[in-house]
Short mmCIF file of C-alpha atoms in Angstrom, two decimals:
data_model
loop_
_atom_site.label_atom_id
_atom_site.label_comp_id
_atom_site.label_asym_id
_atom_site.label_seq_id
_atom_site.Cartn_x
_atom_site.Cartn_y
_atom_site.Cartn_z
CA MET A 1 125.82 11.25 11.30
CA LYS A 2 122.71 13.07 12.41
CA LEU A 3 119.59 12.85 10.21
CA HIS A 4 117.64 16.01 9.52
CA ARG A 5 113.96 16.07 8.65
CA GLY A 6 113.19 17.90 5.46
CA PRO A 7 110.25 18.40 3.10
CA GLY A 8 111.31 15.32 1.09
CA LEU A 9 110.56 12.97 3.98
CA PHE A 10 107.01 14.27 4.40
CA LEU A 11 106.45 14.02 0.65
CA PHE A 12 107.67 10.42 0.68
CA LEU A 13 105.34 9.52 3.53
CA LEU A 14 102.43 11.22 1.76
CA LEU A 15 103.07 9.23 -1.39
CA CYS A 16 103.23 5.99 0.57
CA LEU A 17 99.95 6.73 2.32
CA SER A 18 98.33 7.68 -1.01
CA GLY A 19 99.47 4.42 -2.58
CA VAL A 20 98.12 2.37 0.29
CA GLY A 21 94.81 4.28 0.20
CA TYR A 22 94.47 3.81 -3.57
CA THR A 23 95.10 0.07 -3.27
CA LEU A 24 92.53 -0.36 -0.50
CA ALA A 25 89.92 1.77 -2.29
CA SER A 26 90.42 -0.17 -5.50
CA ARG A 27 90.08 -3.56 -3.83
CA MET A 28 86.99 -2.48 -1.88
CA GLY A 29 85.28 -1.12 -5.02
CA TYR A 30 85.16 2.54 -3.98
CA LEU A 31 86.99 3.71 -7.11
CA ASN A 32 84.48 2.03 -9.43
CA ARG A 33 81.60 3.65 -7.57
CA LEU A 34 83.20 7.08 -7.79
CA GLN A 35 83.91 6.61 -11.50
CA ALA A 36 80.35 5.49 -12.20
CA ARG A 37 78.95 8.49 -10.27
CA PHE A 38 81.17 11.33 -11.46
CA PHE A 39 82.57 10.00 -14.78
CA PRO A 40 79.94 7.66 -16.25
CA SER A 41 81.14 8.19 -19.84
CA ALA A 42 84.65 7.05 -18.94
CA LYS A 43 83.46 3.46 -18.51
CA GLU A 44 83.76 1.44 -21.69
CA ALA A 45 80.40 0.79 -23.35
CA VAL A 46 79.86 -2.82 -24.39
CA ARG A 47 77.49 -3.34 -27.29
CA LEU A 48 75.83 -6.74 -27.51
CA SER A 49 74.68 -8.23 -30.81
CA PRO A 50 72.99 -11.46 -31.97
CA GLY A 51 76.37 -12.72 -33.15
CA ASP A 52 77.47 -13.05 -29.52
CA PHE A 53 75.13 -16.04 -29.10
CA PRO A 54 74.49 -19.26 -31.08
CA ALA A 55 72.09 -18.77 -33.98
CA GLY A 56 69.73 -21.57 -32.92
CA VAL A 57 68.94 -20.52 -29.34
CA ALA A 58 65.49 -19.21 -30.33
CA ALA A 59 64.48 -22.30 -32.31
CA PRO A 60 61.34 -23.99 -30.95
CA VAL A 61 61.74 -27.03 -28.71
CA ALA A 62 59.35 -29.01 -30.91
CA ASP A 63 58.48 -28.64 -34.58
CA VAL A 64 55.81 -25.96 -34.30
CA ALA A 65 56.02 -25.51 -38.08
CA SER A 66 58.29 -27.52 -40.35
CA VAL A 67 58.40 -24.65 -42.85
CA PRO A 68 57.66 -20.92 -42.52
CA LEU A 69 54.06 -19.80 -42.83
CA ARG A 70 55.29 -17.13 -45.25
CA PRO A 71 57.26 -17.48 -48.51
CA VAL A 72 60.91 -18.45 -48.20
CA LEU A 73 62.95 -15.68 -49.84
CA VAL A 74 66.13 -16.67 -51.69
CA GLY A 75 68.24 -13.78 -53.00
CA PHE A 76 70.42 -14.11 -56.10
CA SER A 77 72.34 -12.16 -58.72
CA PRO A 78 71.80 -13.55 -62.23
CA ARG A 79 74.23 -16.21 -63.42
CA GLY A 80 73.67 -19.22 -65.63
CA SER A 81 73.41 -21.45 -62.57
CA ALA A 82 70.49 -19.34 -61.33
CA ALA A 83 68.36 -21.04 -64.01
CA ALA A 84 67.71 -23.91 -61.59
CA LEU A 85 66.55 -21.49 -58.90
CA LEU A 86 64.20 -19.74 -61.33
CA LEU A 87 62.75 -23.07 -62.44
CA ALA A 88 62.33 -24.20 -58.83
CA THR A 89 60.51 -21.01 -57.79
CA GLY A 90 58.65 -20.21 -61.03
CA GLY A 91 60.47 -16.96 -61.77
CA ALA A 92 61.98 -13.93 -60.08
CA THR A 93 60.60 -11.16 -57.90
CA THR A 94 62.12 -8.17 -56.12
CA LEU A 95 62.02 -6.96 -52.53
CA ASP A 96 59.86 -4.04 -53.66
CA ALA A 97 57.29 -6.48 -55.08
CA PRO A 98 57.93 -9.87 -53.43
CA GLY A 99 54.61 -11.38 -54.47
CA ALA A 100 54.40 -13.70 -57.44
CA PRO A 101 53.50 -11.81 -60.65
CA PRO A 102 50.02 -12.40 -62.06
CA GLY A 103 49.86 -15.53 -64.18
CA ALA A 104 53.26 -16.78 -63.02
CA ALA A 105 53.73 -20.53 -63.16
CA GLN A 106 54.31 -22.46 -59.96
CA GLY A 107 57.81 -23.79 -59.51
CA LEU A 108 58.99 -27.26 -58.55
CA LEU A 109 59.27 -26.29 -54.90
CA LYS A 110 55.56 -25.54 -54.77
CA THR A 111 54.29 -28.41 -56.89
CA ALA A 112 56.61 -31.17 -55.66
CA TYR A 113 57.55 -30.10 -52.13
CA ALA A 114 54.66 -27.89 -50.96
CA LEU A 115 57.05 -25.02 -50.22
CA ASP A 116 56.20 -21.46 -51.14
CA ALA A 117 59.55 -19.94 -52.16
CA ARG A 118 60.50 -16.83 -54.12
CA ALA A 119 63.71 -16.04 -55.99
CA VAL A 120 64.51 -12.40 -55.23
CA LEU A 121 66.57 -10.58 -57.87
CA PHE A 122 69.46 -8.26 -56.94
CA ALA A 123 71.46 -6.24 -59.47
CA ARG A 124 74.33 -5.51 -57.04
CA ASP A 125 76.05 -8.05 -54.82
CA GLU A 126 76.40 -5.50 -52.02
CA GLU A 127 72.61 -5.14 -51.86
CA LEU A 128 72.31 -8.92 -51.64
CA ARG A 129 74.80 -8.95 -48.75
CA HIS A 130 72.72 -6.37 -46.87
CA ALA A 131 69.50 -8.32 -47.45
CA LEU A 132 71.06 -11.48 -46.04
CA ALA A 133 72.43 -9.54 -43.09
CA ILE A 134 69.03 -8.20 -41.97
CA GLY A 135 66.94 -11.30 -42.79
CA ALA A 136 63.48 -11.76 -44.30
CA GLU A 137 61.75 -10.73 -41.07
CA ASN A 138 63.28 -7.26 -41.50
CA GLY A 139 62.83 -6.76 -45.22
CA GLY A 140 65.71 -8.96 -46.43
CA VAL A 141 66.07 -12.62 -47.42
CA ASP A 142 66.37 -16.00 -45.69
CA MET A 143 68.95 -17.46 -48.07
CA ALA A 144 71.26 -16.16 -50.77
CA ALA A 145 73.29 -17.50 -53.68
CA LEU A 146 76.81 -16.08 -53.21
CA SER A 147 80.21 -16.91 -54.63
CA VAL A 148 82.55 -18.42 -52.05
CA ASP A 149 84.98 -15.51 -52.36
CA ARG A 150 82.15 -13.05 -51.52
CA LEU A 151 81.22 -15.08 -48.46
CA ALA A 152 84.86 -15.13 -47.33
CA ASP A 153 85.12 -11.38 -47.81
CA TRP A 154 81.82 -10.61 -46.09
CA THR A 155 81.83 -13.10 -43.22
CA PRO A 156 82.91 -10.45 -40.63
CA SER A 157 80.06 -8.11 -41.63
CA LEU A 158 77.59 -11.03 -41.69
CA ARG A 159 78.51 -12.18 -38.18
CA ASP A 160 75.06 -11.47 -36.71
CA ALA A 161 73.42 -13.48 -39.52
CA ALA A 162 75.65 -16.50 -38.74
CA PRO A 163 75.67 -17.55 -42.43
CA ARG A 164 75.88 -21.25 -43.18
CA THR A 165 76.71 -22.68 -46.59
CA VAL A 166 74.34 -25.56 -47.37
CA MET A 167 75.00 -26.52 -51.01
CA LEU A 168 76.88 -25.80 -54.23
CA VAL A 169 74.71 -24.02 -56.79
CA GLY A 170 77.16 -23.92 -59.71
CA ARG A 171 80.58 -22.88 -61.00
CA SER A 172 81.56 -20.24 -63.53
CA ARG A 173 83.13 -21.87 -66.57
CA GLY A 174 83.32 -18.81 -68.78
CA GLN A 175 80.61 -16.55 -67.34
CA GLU A 176 83.06 -13.88 -66.09
CA ALA A 177 85.47 -12.36 -68.59
CA LEU A 178 88.14 -9.71 -69.05
CA ALA A 179 87.71 -7.66 -72.21
CA ALA A 180 89.95 -4.85 -73.44
CA VAL A 181 90.35 -2.28 -76.19
CA GLY A 182 93.85 -1.45 -77.43
CA VAL A 183 95.41 -4.12 -75.22
CA PRO A 184 96.72 -7.08 -77.25
CA ASP A 185 97.30 -9.50 -74.35
CA LEU A 186 97.14 -9.81 -70.59
CA ALA A 187 100.80 -8.87 -70.07
CA SER A 188 100.06 -5.53 -71.72
CA LEU A 189 97.72 -4.56 -68.88
CA ARG A 190 100.67 -2.97 -67.07
CA GLY A 191 99.98 0.75 -66.72
CA LYS A 192 96.42 0.42 -68.09
CA ARG A 193 93.10 1.33 -66.49
CA LEU A 194 91.26 -1.77 -65.27
CA GLY A 195 87.57 -1.35 -64.46
CA VAL A 196 85.87 -3.68 -61.98
CA TYR A 197 83.10 -3.65 -59.38
CA PRO A 198 85.07 -4.34 -56.16
CA ALA A 199 82.22 -6.07 -54.30
CA SER A 200 81.90 -8.84 -56.87
CA ALA A 201 83.26 -12.20 -57.92
CA SER A 202 84.63 -10.44 -61.01
CA HIS A 203 87.08 -8.61 -58.74
CA TYR A 204 88.33 -11.92 -57.36
CA PHE A 205 88.79 -13.19 -60.92
CA ALA A 206 90.74 -10.03 -61.79
CA LEU A 207 93.07 -10.64 -58.84
CA TRP A 208 93.66 -14.20 -60.03
CA LEU A 209 94.52 -12.96 -63.53
CA LEU A 210 97.07 -10.49 -62.17
CA SER A 211 98.70 -13.25 -60.14
CA ARG A 212 98.95 -15.45 -63.23
CA ILE A 213 100.76 -12.84 -65.32
CA GLY A 214 103.00 -11.62 -62.48
CA LEU A 215 101.58 -8.11 -62.11
CA ARG A 216 101.22 -6.31 -58.81
CA MET A 217 98.03 -4.50 -57.91
CA SER A 218 99.89 -1.22 -58.29
CA ASP A 219 100.87 -2.12 -61.87
CA VAL A 220 97.35 -1.24 -63.07
CA THR A 221 95.14 1.76 -62.38
CA TRP A 222 91.95 0.46 -60.81
CA VAL A 223 88.70 2.05 -61.97
CA GLU A 224 85.96 1.32 -59.44
CA LEU A 225 82.61 0.59 -61.09
CA PRO A 226 79.23 0.99 -59.34
CA SER A 227 78.14 -2.52 -60.35
CA THR A 228 79.20 -5.48 -62.45
CA LEU A 229 76.59 -4.44 -65.02
CA ASP A 230 78.48 -1.16 -65.60
CA ALA A 231 81.55 -2.95 -67.01
CA GLY A 232 80.45 -2.96 -70.66
CA ARG A 233 79.35 0.67 -70.47
CA ALA A 234 82.67 1.73 -68.97
CA LEU A 235 84.54 0.07 -71.84
CA ARG A 236 82.31 1.67 -74.48
CA GLU A 237 82.67 5.12 -72.95
CA GLY A 238 86.45 4.85 -72.69
CA ARG A 239 86.52 5.12 -68.91
CA ALA A 240 88.71 2.02 -68.77
CA ASP A 241 91.12 0.27 -71.12
CA ALA A 242 90.01 -3.13 -69.83
CA VAL A 243 87.12 -4.34 -67.71
CA VAL A 244 86.13 -7.51 -65.90
CA GLY A 245 82.44 -8.42 -65.89
CA LEU A 246 79.88 -10.78 -67.39
CA TRP A 247 80.86 -12.26 -70.74
CA GLY A 248 77.62 -11.37 -72.53
CA ASP A 249 78.03 -7.71 -71.52
CA VAL A 250 81.77 -7.08 -71.96
CA GLU A 251 82.25 -9.17 -75.12
CA LEU A 252 79.69 -7.11 -77.01
CA ALA A 253 81.18 -3.84 -75.73
CA ALA A 254 84.68 -4.87 -76.76
CA ARG A 255 83.51 -5.97 -80.21
CA ASP A 256 81.77 -2.62 -80.76
CA ARG A 257 85.09 -0.82 -80.19
CA GLY A 258 87.35 -3.23 -82.01
CA GLY A 259 88.61 -4.90 -78.84
CA ALA A 260 88.53 -8.49 -77.68
CA VAL A 261 87.99 -10.81 -74.74
CA LEU A 262 91.41 -11.75 -73.33
CA ALA A 263 90.42 -14.24 -70.63
CA THR A 264 87.39 -15.94 -69.10
CA THR A 265 86.74 -18.20 -66.13
CA ALA A 266 86.95 -21.12 -68.56
CA ASP A 267 90.68 -20.75 -67.77
CA ALA A 268 89.89 -21.24 -64.05
CA PRO A 269 86.68 -23.31 -63.90
CA HIS A 270 87.06 -24.04 -60.18
CA LEU A 271 87.79 -20.46 -59.04
CA LEU A 272 84.30 -18.95 -58.83
CA ALA A 273 81.84 -21.29 -57.12
CA THR A 274 78.35 -20.07 -56.22
CA VAL A 275 76.95 -21.60 -53.04
CA LEU A 276 73.60 -21.36 -51.30
CA VAL A 277 73.97 -19.64 -47.92
CA ALA A 278 71.25 -19.68 -45.25
CA ARG A 279 70.97 -17.43 -42.24
CA GLY A 280 71.87 -19.39 -39.13
CA ASP A 281 68.61 -18.65 -37.33
CA PHE A 282 66.54 -19.70 -40.37
CA ALA A 283 68.46 -22.96 -40.82
CA ALA A 284 68.09 -23.80 -37.12
CA ARG A 285 64.38 -22.97 -36.97
CA TYR A 286 63.31 -24.52 -40.29
CA PRO A 287 65.68 -27.41 -41.15
CA ASP A 288 62.95 -29.11 -43.18
CA ALA A 289 62.56 -26.02 -45.34
CA VAL A 290 66.29 -26.09 -46.08
CA ARG A 291 66.05 -29.77 -47.10
CA ARG A 292 63.12 -29.04 -49.41
CA VAL A 293 65.00 -26.16 -51.04
CA LEU A 294 67.99 -28.42 -51.69
CA ARG A 295 65.79 -31.14 -53.18
CA GLY A 296 63.95 -28.66 -55.37
CA LEU A 297 67.16 -27.08 -56.67
CA LEU A 298 68.71 -30.46 -57.46
CA ASP A 299 65.55 -31.57 -59.29
CA ALA A 300 65.44 -28.29 -61.20
CA GLY A 301 69.12 -28.66 -62.09
CA GLN A 302 68.45 -32.09 -63.58
CA ALA A 303 65.54 -30.67 -65.57
CA VAL A 304 67.77 -27.87 -66.91
CA GLN A 305 70.35 -30.42 -68.05
CA LYS A 306 67.72 -32.48 -69.87
CA ASP A 307 65.98 -29.53 -71.52
CA PRO A 308 67.18 -25.97 -70.80
CA ALA A 309 64.48 -24.26 -72.89
CA GLN A 310 62.07 -23.26 -70.10
CA ALA A 311 64.85 -22.26 -67.69
CA ALA A 312 66.58 -20.28 -70.46
CA ARG A 313 63.38 -18.35 -71.09
CA LEU A 314 63.07 -17.46 -67.42
CA LEU A 315 66.74 -16.44 -67.25
CA GLY A 316 66.48 -14.35 -70.40
CA ASP A 317 63.51 -12.47 -68.96
CA VAL A 318 65.36 -11.38 -65.80
CA ALA A 319 68.90 -11.00 -67.16
CA PRO A 320 69.08 -10.07 -70.86
CA TYR A 321 72.59 -8.68 -70.25
CA LEU A 322 73.88 -12.27 -69.92
CA GLY A 323 73.47 -12.61 -73.67
CA ASP A 324 72.09 -15.84 -75.09
CA PRO A 325 70.55 -17.48 -71.99
CA THR A 326 71.25 -20.98 -73.28
CA GLU A 327 74.91 -20.08 -73.66
CA ALA A 328 74.86 -18.46 -70.21
CA ILE A 329 73.60 -21.73 -68.71
CA ARG A 330 76.31 -23.65 -70.57
CA SER A 331 79.04 -21.37 -69.18
CA ALA A 332 77.72 -21.68 -65.60
CA PRO A 333 75.59 -24.84 -65.36
CA PRO A 334 73.66 -25.81 -62.22
CA ALA A 335 75.61 -28.18 -59.95
CA THR A 336 74.60 -31.80 -59.64
CA LEU A 337 74.42 -33.92 -56.49
CA ALA A 338 77.75 -35.53 -57.48
CA ASP A 339 79.28 -32.05 -57.80
CA ASN A 340 78.06 -31.23 -54.29
CA ARG A 341 79.40 -34.44 -52.79
CA SER A 342 82.89 -33.91 -54.16
CA PHE A 343 82.98 -30.15 -53.52
CA PHE A 344 82.21 -30.63 -49.83
CA GLY A 345 84.32 -33.77 -49.43
CA LEU A 346 81.43 -36.18 -48.85
CA SER A 347 82.52 -38.54 -51.63
CA GLY A 348 84.65 -38.48 -54.72
CA GLU A 349 87.40 -35.96 -55.42
CA ALA A 350 87.39 -32.34 -56.51
CA PRO A 351 90.34 -30.24 -57.76
CA VAL A 352 89.31 -27.54 -55.27
CA THR A 353 87.04 -28.12 -52.28
CA TYR A 354 84.85 -25.63 -50.46
CA ASP A 355 87.23 -25.45 -47.50
CA GLU A 356 90.24 -24.78 -49.73
CA LEU A 357 88.45 -22.10 -51.70
CA PHE A 358 87.07 -20.35 -48.61
CA GLN A 359 90.36 -20.41 -46.68
CA SER A 360 92.43 -19.13 -49.61
CA ALA A 361 89.99 -16.30 -50.32
CA SER A 362 89.91 -15.36 -46.63
CA ALA A 363 93.70 -15.28 -46.47
CA LEU A 364 93.88 -13.14 -49.61
CA PHE A 365 91.43 -10.52 -48.36
CA GLN A 366 93.13 -10.50 -44.96
CA LYS A 367 96.42 -9.82 -46.76
CA LEU A 368 94.94 -7.05 -48.91
CA ARG A 369 92.94 -5.29 -46.21
CA LYS A 370 95.05 -6.07 -43.13
CA ARG A 371 92.12 -7.17 -41.00
CA ALA A 372 91.40 -9.92 -38.51
CA PRO A 373 91.23 -13.43 -40.00
CA ALA A 374 87.86 -14.96 -40.89
CA PRO A 375 86.61 -18.04 -39.01
CA PRO A 376 87.67 -21.50 -40.21
CA ALA A 377 85.81 -22.83 -43.24
CA GLU A 378 84.15 -25.60 -41.22
CA ASP A 379 82.44 -22.95 -39.07
CA THR A 380 80.76 -21.45 -42.15
CA ARG A 381 79.08 -24.55 -43.53
CA ASP A 382 76.25 -26.80 -42.38
CA LEU A 383 76.08 -30.00 -44.40
CA GLY A 384 73.31 -31.69 -42.41
CA ALA A 385 70.65 -31.08 -45.04
CA LEU A 386 72.96 -32.04 -47.92
CA LYS A 387 73.96 -35.29 -46.20
CA TYR A 388 70.29 -36.08 -45.55
CA VAL A 389 69.35 -35.53 -49.20
CA SER A 390 72.44 -37.34 -50.43
CA GLU A 391 71.76 -40.43 -48.33
CA ALA A 392 68.09 -40.46 -49.33
CA ARG A 393 68.95 -40.40 -53.03
CA GLY A 394 71.73 -42.93 -52.81
CA PRO A 395 74.92 -43.15 -54.84
#
């Protein structure tokens, strides 16, 4: 059978030659050069950030300064456990006016540990997250008191800050509460409007309550509040049938409208734990400052337990919406050294440890928001300073 040349044969040969030429040009790098010259935008842009490198790479080789030559800024949102921080620093300031107010008393950190530290007040947790993310050198803070669930939720956005949990500040044992008007019990929340500030520990408490009574998230109508402090106002104005917020705020609002408090964190005293979180670069550069802060907070916590009067006065000045400051301290007392040891698994036993709380909160938010998993709990804590203080103080 005689073969006849046709246009298909030439097309086949052309394709073979093109394939060979493409392969050779690719291996010799000609294609990359052409792309960079004629299509520079087609090449994927890689953005580098501080989170791509270990937080301590810029720490000095020797101890140039054991503590910063400026005040150490510790951000917090008012809770009863913040009383120890206020006593340790002498009171609260703001980022707009970070200097100590005229006539302010010196705190334990200054008098006992020669550390100039300021407690910086934040009304919204989201603002505190941003301040920790940018750091004190850029108008933020060096350390922050956050609930573990907030840290688990925000760890991806705080990646460049490399946050490290260094101690337990306190637990909520009735500080957060759900109050309602026209709702006789928790099961009756189905179909009701539930107001909550989503970037808060109160939101995490609300999720726990729904799980306890077997309601799905879609079984209530969520009313997003601008801050936790708006919960009582939303209940008074009828914008929500139930709200989750601070007990001193929502209990009074519910009482004014003939409602009641249906649940508090006294029902889950190990759910909301506030921890002290340091930026990774700050902890690596000034480990002695971190140790002094821990010592000062533990000393202040002991003083609050013995006599809460002075700490209650400081707390009442900065957070009147907590209600009776003495009662606020009772419902969220400062953590002791024994509490810290058990919470972080150094000694003793705790019903819920830091790792368990962080991992469960991370898994929950991953489930709700369908995002990449957070790092393991052990990558978010640095217990070196706590172990040092614990060993120095003995059993």
